[in-house]
mmCIF file of C-alpha atoms in Angstrom:
data_model
loop_
_atom_site.group_PDB
_atom_site.id
_atom_site.type_symbol
_atom_site.label_atom_id
_atom_site.label_comp_id
_atom_site.label_asym_id
_atom_site.label_seq_id
_atom_site.Cartn_x
_atom_site.Cartn_y
_atom_site.Cartn_z
ATOM 1 C CA MET A 414 -19.221 -2.618 3.548
ATOM 2 C CA SER A 415 -16.481 -0.604 1.927
ATOM 3 C CA SER A 416 -17.353 2.152 -0.490
ATOM 4 C CA ILE A 417 -14.156 1.605 -2.467
ATOM 5 C CA LYS A 418 -15.034 0.844 -6.027
ATOM 6 C CA GLY A 419 -13.327 -1.903 -7.996
ATOM 7 C CA THR A 420 -13.237 -2.388 -11.747
ATOM 8 C CA GLY A 421 -16.510 -1.966 -13.527
ATOM 9 C CA GLY A 422 -17.827 0.410 -10.876
ATOM 10 C CA LYS A 423 -18.912 -2.381 -8.534
ATOM 11 C CA LYS A 424 -18.377 -2.072 -4.825
ATOM 12 C CA ALA A 425 -15.388 -3.931 -3.429
ATOM 13 C CA GLY A 426 -16.402 -7.322 -2.131
ATOM 14 C CA ALA A 427 -19.061 -8.044 -4.737
ATOM 15 C CA VAL A 428 -18.676 -11.368 -6.479
ATOM 16 C CA SER A 429 -18.013 -10.680 -10.141
ATOM 17 C CA GLY A 430 -20.609 -12.177 -12.486
ATOM 18 C CA ALA A 431 -22.757 -13.472 -9.617
ATOM 19 C CA LYS A 432 -26.504 -13.559 -10.104
ATOM 20 C CA PRO A 433 -28.620 -11.632 -7.622
ATOM 21 C CA ARG A 434 -30.499 -13.724 -5.104
ATOM 22 C CA VAL A 435 -34.079 -12.956 -4.218
ATOM 23 C CA ASP A 436 -35.146 -13.557 -0.655
ATOM 24 C CA LYS A 437 -38.478 -15.429 -0.952
ATOM 25 C CA LYS A 438 -39.832 -13.959 2.281
ATOM 26 C CA THR A 439 -38.984 -10.304 1.694
ATOM 27 C CA GLY A 440 -38.705 -10.197 -2.095
ATOM 28 C CA VAL A 441 -35.451 -8.245 -1.748
ATOM 29 C CA SER A 442 -32.658 -9.115 -4.175
ATOM 30 C CA SER A 443 -29.022 -9.068 -3.172
ATOM 31 C CA VAL A 444 -25.682 -9.842 -4.796
ATOM 32 C CA PRO A 445 -23.567 -12.400 -2.920
ATOM 33 C CA ARG A 446 -20.569 -10.800 -1.259
ATOM 34 C CA VAL A 447 -17.227 -12.063 -0.093
ATOM 35 C CA ALA A 448 -15.472 -11.074 3.098
ATOM 36 C CA GLU A 449 -13.533 -7.819 2.962
ATOM 37 C CA ASP A 450 -9.759 -8.019 2.742
ATOM 38 C CA ARG A 451 -8.023 -6.474 5.725
ATOM 39 C CA LEU A 452 -4.448 -5.735 6.589
ATOM 40 C CA ASN A 453 -3.426 -5.080 10.155
ATOM 41 C CA VAL A 454 -0.018 -3.509 10.578
ATOM 42 C CA SER A 455 1.621 -3.616 13.981
ATOM 43 C CA ALA A 456 2.913 -0.497 15.669
ATOM 44 C CA SER A 457 6.457 -1.849 15.269
ATOM 45 C CA ALA A 458 5.991 -2.251 11.523
ATOM 46 C CA GLN A 459 4.659 1.289 11.299
ATOM 47 C CA GLN A 460 7.696 2.594 13.221
ATOM 48 C CA ILE A 461 10.030 0.690 10.912
ATOM 49 C CA ASP A 462 8.257 2.150 7.881
ATOM 50 C CA ASP A 463 8.612 5.646 9.377
ATOM 51 C CA LEU A 464 12.340 5.069 9.947
ATOM 52 C CA PHE A 465 12.834 3.897 6.363
ATOM 53 C CA GLN A 466 11.039 7.033 5.165
ATOM 54 C CA GLN A 467 13.309 9.222 7.299
ATOM 55 C CA LEU A 468 16.386 7.432 5.957
ATOM 56 C CA SER A 469 15.277 7.904 2.362
ATOM 57 C CA ASP A 470 14.906 11.634 3.031
ATOM 58 C CA LEU A 471 18.547 11.949 4.172
ATOM 59 C CA ASP A 472 21.228 13.115 1.770
ATOM 60 C CA ASP A 473 23.793 10.487 0.769
ATOM 61 C CA VAL A 474 26.539 13.100 0.842
ATOM 62 C CA ASN A 475 27.458 15.558 3.553
ATOM 63 C CA ALA A 476 27.261 18.675 1.395
ATOM 64 C CA ALA A 477 28.840 20.915 4.035
ATOM 65 C CA ARG A 478 31.875 18.613 4.321
ATOM 66 C CA VAL A 479 32.275 18.447 0.542
ATOM 67 C CA LYS A 480 32.144 22.240 0.319
ATOM 68 C CA SER A 481 34.728 22.572 3.105
ATOM 69 C CA VAL A 482 37.126 20.131 1.429
ATOM 70 C CA ARG A 483 36.737 21.844 -1.952
ATOM 71 C CA GLU A 484 37.515 25.224 -0.429
ATOM 72 C CA SER A 485 40.576 23.822 1.361
ATOM 73 C CA ILE A 486 41.857 22.288 -1.886
ATOM 74 C CA LYS A 487 41.350 25.575 -3.777
ATOM 75 C CA LYS A 488 43.247 27.473 -1.076
ATOM 76 C CA GLY A 489 46.033 24.888 -1.131
ATOM 77 C CA ASN A 490 45.798 24.020 2.555
ATOM 78 C CA PHE A 491 44.138 20.599 2.372
ATOM 79 C CA PRO A 492 46.370 18.063 4.151
ATOM 80 C CA ILE A 493 47.176 15.034 1.986
ATOM 81 C CA ASP A 494 48.419 11.778 3.501
ATOM 82 C CA TYR A 495 50.401 10.509 0.537
ATOM 83 C CA GLN A 496 51.079 7.089 2.077
ATOM 84 C CA ARG A 497 47.364 6.529 2.723
ATOM 85 C CA LEU A 498 46.541 7.724 -0.795
ATOM 86 C CA ALA A 499 49.072 5.304 -2.300
ATOM 87 C CA ASP A 500 47.711 2.430 -0.188
ATOM 88 C CA LYS A 501 44.159 3.143 -1.341
ATOM 89 C CA ILE A 502 45.230 3.279 -4.989
ATOM 90 C CA LEU A 503 46.947 -0.111 -4.595
ATOM 91 C CA GLU A 504 43.845 -1.567 -2.874
ATOM 92 C CA LEU A 505 41.651 -0.371 -5.712
ATOM 93 C CA SER A 506 44.055 -1.747 -8.280
ATOM 94 C CA ASP A 507 44.061 -5.154 -6.535
ATOM 95 C CA GLU A 508 40.235 -5.173 -6.438
ATOM 96 C CA LEU A 509 39.979 -4.322 -10.131
ATOM 97 C CA ASN A 510 42.522 -7.009 -11.038
ATOM 98 C CA ALA A 511 40.636 -9.565 -8.927
ATOM 99 C CA GLU A 512 37.396 -8.734 -10.780
ATOM 100 C CA ASP A 513 39.140 -9.223 -14.125
ATOM 101 C CA ASP A 514 40.310 -12.685 -13.026
ATOM 102 C CA ASP A 515 36.713 -13.810 -12.283
#
């Protein structure tokens, strides 16, 4: 039986509020117990959990790339594709206008 304690300091599995039973032959009293709860996790589930943990540890931003771009902008040698920039601004504007219409 598990040695994990539940509320009230009783061992896990003990039926709360149950009266002890006395074995007539041996005179030994015992508290009725319920089956222990168990959780079996497959190896695949454990691998998936490990992968999620690794993903949560990753940075959302590539700090080295951000630093490189900032330095290029400060030095004035960061290439800007003005047509692409204009297209993206228009896309964003269209998205914002579509949200306002909803």
